[in-house]
Short mmCIF file of C-alpha atoms and ligand atoms in Angstrom, two decimals:
data_model
loop_
_atom_site.label_atom_id
_atom_site.label_comp_id
_atom_site.label_asym_id
_atom_site.label_seq_id
_atom_site.Cartn_x
_atom_site.Cartn_y
_atom_site.Cartn_z
CA MET A 1 22.75 -15.49 -6.27
CA LYS A 2 24.81 -17.88 -4.14
CA LEU A 3 21.79 -20.19 -3.78
CA LEU A 4 21.29 -20.25 -7.55
CA LYS A 5 24.97 -21.05 -8.11
CA CYS A 6 24.78 -23.84 -5.53
CA LEU A 7 21.58 -25.24 -7.08
CA GLY A 8 23.17 -25.12 -10.53
CA SER A 9 26.18 -27.06 -9.34
CA TYR A 10 23.95 -29.75 -7.76
CA ILE A 11 21.93 -30.09 -10.97
CA ILE A 12 25.12 -30.44 -13.03
CA THR A 13 26.51 -33.11 -10.66
CA PHE A 14 23.20 -35.00 -10.74
CA LEU A 15 23.01 -34.83 -14.56
CA ALA A 16 26.59 -36.05 -14.87
CA TYR A 17 25.94 -39.12 -12.69
CA PHE A 18 22.60 -39.80 -14.35
CA LEU A 19 24.11 -39.70 -17.85
CA LEU A 20 27.00 -41.88 -16.71
CA CYS A 21 24.74 -44.59 -15.24
CA ALA A 22 22.37 -44.49 -18.19
CA PHE A 23 25.29 -44.80 -20.58
CA VAL A 24 26.85 -47.76 -18.76
CA ILE A 25 23.54 -49.64 -18.49
CA THR A 26 22.59 -48.96 -22.11
CA VAL A 27 25.98 -50.09 -23.44
CA SER A 28 25.80 -53.26 -21.30
CA PHE A 29 22.36 -54.15 -22.60
CA LEU A 30 23.35 -53.44 -26.19
CA LEU A 31 26.41 -55.67 -25.89
CA PHE A 32 24.35 -58.42 -24.28
CA PHE A 33 21.62 -58.43 -26.93
CA TRP A 34 24.13 -58.05 -29.72
CA ASN A 35 25.93 -61.22 -28.59
CA PHE A 36 22.66 -63.01 -27.70
CA GLY A 37 21.29 -62.56 -31.23
CA GLU A 38 24.19 -64.49 -32.79
CA ILE A 39 24.47 -67.44 -30.45
CA ASP A 40 22.49 -70.50 -29.50
CA GLU A 41 21.25 -71.49 -26.09
CA ALA A 42 24.38 -73.59 -25.47
CA ARG A 43 26.61 -70.56 -25.64
CA LEU A 44 24.43 -68.50 -23.36
CA HIS A 45 26.71 -69.16 -20.44
CA PHE A 46 29.73 -68.00 -22.39
CA THR A 47 27.89 -64.88 -23.68
CA ALA A 48 26.88 -63.95 -20.16
CA ILE A 49 30.51 -64.11 -19.05
CA VAL A 50 31.60 -62.01 -22.04
CA THR A 51 28.91 -59.44 -21.28
CA PHE A 52 29.91 -59.38 -17.64
CA CYS A 53 33.54 -58.80 -18.68
CA ASN A 54 32.41 -56.01 -21.01
CA VAL A 55 30.48 -54.33 -18.21
CA LEU A 56 33.49 -54.79 -15.92
CA PHE A 57 35.80 -53.29 -18.52
CA ILE A 58 33.56 -50.29 -19.15
CA THR A 59 33.12 -49.71 -15.40
CA LEU A 60 36.87 -49.95 -14.97
CA LEU A 61 37.35 -47.39 -17.73
CA PHE A 62 34.95 -44.99 -16.01
CA THR A 63 36.49 -45.64 -12.61
CA VAL A 64 39.95 -44.80 -13.95
CA GLY A 65 38.49 -41.73 -15.64
CA ASP A 66 36.85 -40.73 -12.37
CA ILE A 67 40.06 -41.25 -10.42
CA ILE A 68 41.90 -38.96 -12.86
CA ARG A 69 39.08 -36.39 -12.62
CA ARG A 70 39.15 -36.48 -8.81
CA ARG A 71 42.90 -36.09 -8.81
CA PHE A 72 42.56 -32.78 -10.63
CA THR A 73 39.28 -31.47 -9.22
CA VAL A 74 39.44 -32.71 -5.61
CA ASP A 75 42.86 -33.97 -4.52
CA ARG A 76 44.84 -31.10 -6.02
CA PRO A 77 42.69 -28.31 -4.56
CA VAL A 78 42.56 -30.03 -1.15
CA LYS A 79 46.35 -30.40 -1.22
CA GLU A 80 46.84 -26.75 -2.17
CA ILE A 81 44.39 -25.57 0.53
CA GLN A 82 46.14 -27.80 3.06
CA GLU A 83 49.53 -26.31 2.15
CA VAL A 84 48.22 -22.74 2.46
CA LEU A 85 46.61 -23.53 5.84
CA ASP A 86 49.87 -25.09 7.07
CA ARG A 87 51.79 -21.95 6.08
CA LEU A 88 49.23 -19.73 7.81
CA THR A 89 49.40 -21.88 10.95
CA ASN A 90 53.18 -21.45 10.93
CA GLY A 91 52.81 -17.66 10.83
CA ASP A 92 53.42 -17.09 7.12
CA TYR A 93 50.52 -14.68 6.49
CA SER A 94 51.60 -14.02 2.90
CA ALA A 95 50.30 -17.48 1.90
CA ARG A 96 47.39 -17.36 -0.57
CA VAL A 97 45.47 -19.92 -2.62
CA SER A 98 46.22 -19.19 -6.31
CA GLU A 99 43.85 -17.00 -8.31
CA SER A 100 43.48 -19.56 -11.14
CA PHE A 101 42.16 -21.99 -8.56
CA ILE A 102 39.50 -19.54 -7.36
CA ALA A 103 38.49 -18.75 -10.92
CA GLY A 104 37.63 -22.46 -11.58
CA LYS A 105 33.97 -22.27 -12.59
CA TYR A 106 32.18 -25.18 -10.98
CA SER A 107 34.67 -25.95 -8.26
CA LYS A 108 33.07 -25.77 -4.84
CA PHE A 109 36.56 -25.16 -3.53
CA GLY A 110 36.58 -21.73 -5.14
CA ASP A 111 34.43 -20.30 -2.33
CA ILE A 112 36.50 -21.97 0.37
CA ALA A 113 39.70 -20.69 -1.26
CA GLU A 114 38.29 -17.17 -1.43
CA SER A 115 37.37 -17.29 2.28
CA ILE A 116 40.84 -18.58 3.15
CA ASN A 117 42.44 -15.74 1.19
CA ASP A 118 40.20 -13.19 2.99
CA LEU A 119 41.20 -14.71 6.32
CA ALA A 120 44.91 -14.61 5.35
CA ALA A 121 44.59 -10.95 4.31
CA GLU A 122 42.91 -10.11 7.62
CA LEU A 123 45.58 -11.97 9.59
CA SER A 124 48.40 -10.28 7.72
CA GLY A 125 46.76 -6.86 8.35
CA VAL A 126 46.52 -7.61 12.07
CA GLU A 127 50.11 -8.84 12.08
CA THR A 128 51.33 -5.63 10.38
CA LEU A 129 49.39 -3.53 12.90
CA ARG A 130 50.85 -5.53 15.78
CA ALA A 131 54.41 -5.19 14.46
CA ASP A 132 53.91 -1.44 13.80
CA PHE A 133 52.40 -1.01 17.25
CA ILE A 134 55.34 -2.70 18.96
CA SER A 135 57.91 -0.71 16.99
CA ASN A 136 56.02 2.56 17.64
CA VAL A 137 55.66 1.85 21.36
CA SER A 138 59.34 0.92 21.64
CA HIS A 139 60.33 4.09 19.82
CA GLU A 140 58.06 6.29 21.95
CA LEU A 141 59.33 4.66 25.15
CA LYS A 142 62.97 5.01 24.14
CA THR A 143 62.84 8.78 23.57
CA PRO A 144 61.88 9.90 27.10
CA LEU A 145 64.04 7.15 28.61
CA ALA A 146 67.07 8.47 26.70
CA VAL A 147 66.27 12.01 27.92
CA MET A 148 66.05 10.79 31.52
CA GLN A 149 69.29 8.84 31.20
CA ASN A 150 71.22 11.80 29.73
CA TYR A 151 69.97 14.40 32.19
CA GLY A 152 70.33 11.93 35.06
CA THR A 153 74.00 11.45 34.13
CA MET A 154 74.50 15.22 33.82
CA LEU A 155 72.92 15.76 37.23
CA GLN A 156 75.66 13.63 38.76
CA GLN A 157 78.41 16.10 37.73
CA PRO A 158 80.05 17.52 40.83
CA GLY A 159 79.80 21.27 41.45
CA LEU A 160 76.88 21.76 39.09
CA PRO A 161 75.47 25.29 39.36
CA GLU A 162 72.03 25.43 41.01
CA GLU A 163 70.46 26.87 37.85
CA LYS A 164 71.70 23.97 35.71
CA ARG A 165 70.68 21.44 38.33
CA MET A 166 67.13 22.79 38.28
CA GLU A 167 67.05 22.78 34.47
CA TYR A 168 68.21 19.16 34.22
CA ALA A 169 65.86 18.03 37.00
CA LYS A 170 62.95 19.69 35.18
CA SER A 171 63.88 17.87 31.96
CA VAL A 172 63.90 14.56 33.84
CA SER A 173 60.50 15.20 35.40
CA ASP A 174 59.06 16.36 32.02
CA ALA A 175 60.29 13.14 30.42
CA CYS A 176 58.75 11.13 33.29
CA ARG A 177 55.43 12.91 32.77
CA ARG A 178 55.57 12.18 29.05
CA LEU A 179 56.27 8.54 29.71
CA ALA A 180 53.42 8.27 32.20
CA HIS A 181 51.08 10.02 29.73
CA LEU A 182 52.12 7.65 26.95
CA ILE A 183 51.61 4.54 29.07
CA THR A 184 48.21 5.79 30.29
CA ASN A 185 47.12 6.43 26.70
CA ILE A 186 48.34 3.03 25.50
CA LEU A 187 46.45 1.29 28.30
CA LYS A 188 43.28 3.28 27.64
CA LEU A 189 43.42 2.60 23.92
CA ASN A 190 44.09 -1.06 24.55
CA LYS A 191 41.09 -1.26 26.86
CA LEU A 192 38.88 0.57 24.37
CA GLU A 193 39.98 -1.64 21.50
CA ASN A 194 39.52 -4.86 23.40
CA GLN A 195 36.02 -3.83 24.44
CA GLN A 196 37.08 -3.97 28.08
CA ILE A 197 35.43 -0.64 28.72
CA PHE A 198 31.69 -0.83 29.11
CA PRO A 199 30.34 2.70 28.79
CA THR A 200 28.24 3.82 31.73
CA VAL A 201 25.59 5.74 29.89
CA ALA A 202 23.61 8.35 31.82
CA GLU A 203 21.86 11.60 31.04
CA TYR A 204 23.96 14.69 31.80
CA ASP A 205 24.52 18.33 30.91
CA LEU A 206 26.90 18.51 27.96
CA SER A 207 27.08 22.33 28.03
CA GLU A 208 28.47 22.22 31.56
CA GLN A 209 30.98 19.55 30.69
CA VAL A 210 32.34 21.38 27.63
CA VAL A 211 32.74 24.63 29.62
CA GLU A 212 34.53 22.78 32.45
CA CYS A 213 36.94 21.14 30.02
CA LEU A 214 37.67 24.46 28.33
CA LEU A 215 38.38 26.21 31.65
CA GLN A 216 41.11 23.69 32.43
CA PHE A 217 43.17 25.28 29.64
CA GLU A 218 42.95 28.80 31.09
CA ASN A 219 46.64 28.90 31.99
CA THR A 220 47.63 27.78 28.51
CA TRP A 221 45.54 30.34 26.65
CA GLU A 222 46.72 33.12 28.95
CA LYS A 223 50.37 32.13 28.52
CA LYS A 224 50.04 32.04 24.72
CA ASN A 225 47.75 35.05 24.61
CA ILE A 226 45.13 33.06 22.69
CA ASP A 227 41.65 34.54 22.17
CA ILE A 228 38.73 32.32 23.10
CA GLU A 229 35.47 32.35 21.16
CA THR A 230 32.53 30.39 22.49
CA ASP A 231 28.92 29.74 21.65
CA ILE A 232 27.71 27.20 24.20
CA PRO A 233 23.99 27.38 24.96
CA ASP A 234 22.97 26.25 28.45
CA GLY A 235 21.22 23.01 29.21
CA VAL A 236 22.06 20.78 26.23
CA ARG A 237 21.63 17.31 27.67
CA ILE A 238 22.76 14.01 26.21
CA ARG A 239 22.78 10.36 27.23
CA ALA A 240 26.36 9.14 27.07
CA ASP A 241 29.38 8.14 29.15
CA ALA A 242 30.52 11.47 30.60
CA GLU A 243 33.98 10.23 31.59
CA LEU A 244 34.77 8.92 28.12
CA LEU A 245 33.53 12.09 26.46
CA THR A 246 35.72 14.22 28.74
CA LEU A 247 38.62 12.42 27.09
CA VAL A 248 37.34 13.57 23.69
CA TRP A 249 36.95 17.27 24.59
CA ASN A 250 40.26 17.36 26.45
CA ASN A 251 42.16 15.86 23.53
CA LEU A 252 40.58 18.14 20.95
CA LEU A 253 41.13 21.22 23.09
CA SER A 254 44.67 20.24 23.98
CA ASN A 255 45.49 19.86 20.26
CA ALA A 256 43.79 23.16 19.41
CA PHE A 257 45.93 25.00 22.00
CA LYS A 258 49.05 23.05 21.11
CA PHE A 259 48.89 23.77 17.39
CA THR A 260 47.81 27.41 17.72
CA GLY A 261 50.54 30.02 17.96
CA GLU A 262 50.75 33.18 20.09
CA GLY A 263 47.83 35.54 19.57
CA GLY A 264 45.68 32.97 17.72
CA THR A 265 42.06 32.08 18.38
CA VAL A 266 40.45 28.89 19.65
CA GLY A 267 36.68 28.51 19.33
CA VAL A 268 34.31 26.08 21.01
CA TYR A 269 30.74 25.87 19.74
CA LEU A 270 27.83 23.70 20.81
CA SER A 271 24.64 23.35 18.81
CA THR A 272 21.90 20.78 18.32
CA ASP A 273 19.82 19.34 15.52
CA GLU A 274 17.00 16.80 15.66
CA LYS A 275 19.27 13.84 16.31
CA TYR A 276 22.59 15.15 17.53
CA ALA A 277 24.39 17.49 19.87
CA ILE A 278 27.20 18.98 17.79
CA VAL A 279 30.45 20.21 19.33
CA LYS A 280 32.94 22.11 17.16
CA VAL A 281 36.47 22.88 18.29
CA SER A 282 38.21 25.26 15.91
CA ASP A 283 41.58 26.95 15.92
CA THR A 284 43.58 29.37 13.81
CA GLY A 285 46.70 27.23 14.20
CA CYS A 286 49.02 25.59 11.70
CA GLY A 287 46.32 23.52 9.99
CA MET A 288 47.09 20.31 8.11
CA LYS A 289 47.91 19.27 4.57
CA PRO A 290 45.35 16.82 3.13
CA GLU A 291 47.86 13.96 3.25
CA VAL A 292 48.33 14.61 6.98
CA GLY A 293 44.59 14.95 7.60
CA ALA A 294 44.03 11.52 6.07
CA HIS A 295 46.04 9.82 8.83
CA ILE A 296 45.47 11.82 12.00
CA PHE A 297 43.18 9.18 13.51
CA ASP A 298 45.80 6.43 13.05
CA LYS A 299 47.61 5.23 16.15
CA PHE A 300 50.98 6.93 16.75
CA TYR A 301 50.57 9.16 13.72
CA GLN A 302 52.13 12.58 14.16
CA GLY A 303 51.74 14.96 11.28
CA ASP A 304 54.68 17.17 11.90
CA THR A 305 57.76 15.79 13.58
CA SER A 306 58.61 19.22 14.99
CA HIS A 307 55.68 18.66 17.37
CA ALA A 308 56.88 15.18 18.23
CA THR A 309 58.18 16.24 21.62
CA GLN A 310 54.72 17.39 22.66
CA GLY A 311 52.64 14.33 21.95
CA ASN A 312 52.57 10.67 21.11
CA GLY A 313 50.08 10.45 18.27
CA LEU A 314 47.55 8.50 20.34
CA GLY A 315 45.15 11.31 21.27
CA LEU A 316 43.01 11.33 18.14
CA ALA A 317 43.06 7.53 17.88
CA LEU A 318 41.50 7.50 21.36
CA VAL A 319 39.02 10.22 20.40
CA LYS A 320 37.90 8.31 17.31
CA ARG A 321 37.45 5.09 19.28
CA VAL A 322 35.40 6.78 22.01
CA VAL A 323 33.19 8.57 19.46
CA GLY A 324 32.70 5.21 17.72
CA ILE A 325 31.68 3.52 20.98
CA MET A 326 29.17 6.34 21.56
CA GLN A 327 27.84 5.75 18.03
CA GLY A 328 28.66 9.31 17.18
CA GLU A 329 30.53 10.89 14.30
CA ILE A 330 33.74 12.87 14.03
CA GLY A 331 35.07 14.93 11.15
CA VAL A 332 37.75 17.50 10.50
CA GLU A 333 38.13 20.41 8.14
CA SER A 334 41.52 21.98 7.90
CA VAL A 335 43.39 24.47 5.74
CA TYR A 336 47.15 24.27 5.90
CA GLY A 337 48.54 27.40 7.52
CA GLN A 338 45.11 28.71 8.51
CA GLY A 339 43.60 26.38 11.07
CA SER A 340 41.40 23.38 11.73
CA THR A 341 37.88 22.62 12.90
CA PHE A 342 36.98 19.29 14.49
CA THR A 343 33.26 18.45 14.59
CA VAL A 344 31.87 15.78 16.91
CA LYS A 345 28.25 14.65 16.77
CA ILE A 346 26.79 12.76 19.72
CA ARG A 347 23.23 11.41 19.81
CA ARG A 348 20.86 13.41 22.00
CA CYS A 349 18.56 12.00 24.68
P1 ADP B 401 49.61 14.26 19.03
O1 ADP B 401 48.87 15.53 19.22
O2 ADP B 401 50.04 13.64 20.31
O3 ADP B 401 50.71 14.35 18.02
P2 ADP B 401 47.11 13.32 18.05
O4 ADP B 401 46.62 11.93 17.79
O5 ADP B 401 46.35 14.13 19.03
O6 ADP B 401 48.61 13.17 18.48
O7 ADP B 401 47.18 14.09 16.69
C1 ADP B 401 47.76 13.48 15.55
C2 ADP B 401 48.25 14.51 14.58
O8 ADP B 401 47.13 15.25 14.05
C3 ADP B 401 49.15 15.57 15.20
O9 ADP B 401 50.49 15.15 15.27
C4 ADP B 401 48.97 16.73 14.22
O10 ADP B 401 49.79 16.58 13.10
C5 ADP B 401 47.53 16.58 13.75
N1 ADP B 401 46.61 17.48 14.48
C6 ADP B 401 45.73 17.16 15.45
N2 ADP B 401 45.03 18.22 15.85
C7 ADP B 401 45.47 19.27 15.12
C8 ADP B 401 45.13 20.67 15.08
N3 ADP B 401 44.19 21.19 15.87
N4 ADP B 401 45.80 21.44 14.20
C9 ADP B 401 46.74 20.90 13.39
N5 ADP B 401 47.11 19.62 13.38
C10 ADP B 401 46.48 18.80 14.24
#
């Protein structure tokens, strides 16, 4: 389609120049013979000069016409593109080449303008993400720092009862842990997004890995009296980066336990089909509204602010990135108030 358009524009340009030249030459000849017919040999010299002046005049007319045409079809678009590029270079990512310009039918600049607008849109998206990221990170850093500062000040009170001292010290160390967790997650995500992590792919036993990850939450499920349901057949092997996938199972399980109340159930199921090993992590927790579900894989997104103290909204962003790197798939089904099921598919050996 693009080739046809390009070919069409070349043919039109060629025809325009051909007709122009043919017209100028024909008019010159006509004028010459018209004058030649009326004069004698003696005036030949004069007629030649007149004809030459005619040709000169006609050429001048066309040159002026061409200059005016170029002003509108070349100079103006180039100027507009230049202005937009200058604004983009100076960090104004809202700059766009006007729509009417792009709509111009035979203008070759239309394509360039469209590409520039796409580039500007991409840059402004990246800029928004960067600004959001900085404001989110600052906000997430400030919260535990404020907690540490407050409890640190309170710890300095003279004659503080031992019980209070322990309580405040625990709050400080919890805030420290949260901060460390946040920074670790930001660094991991940054590495994953900048392709600085090269997965070390090797064949390993996925069944074993999933069971090991689940067992790490034993204390949590005992404390919250959560029932565990499992269906994990032995010996399902995959070729993937085991360390990165541990991150996936740990995050999904940690969320399942976090969002499931006392006496609920968390299930972990492993199955296979021709292409994939399929891990499902389900819970009978609070579930999500569809509008929350649509954003859970966004960085720093937290569906319910009442849980804000327990996370930083980076876990699922990390999970999604890792699954993407492994060329797998991730999906979620959730019913608000009833629970959620996350399904991860990883290619088998
Ligand atoms: P965090 O758990 O630190 O808030 P995540 O990226 O892990 O961040 O999750 C983002 C959001 O997705 C959570 O704030 C929560 O609203 C929602 N979510 C994730 N897992 C579950 C789950 N199992 N049940 C209900 N909501 C969940």
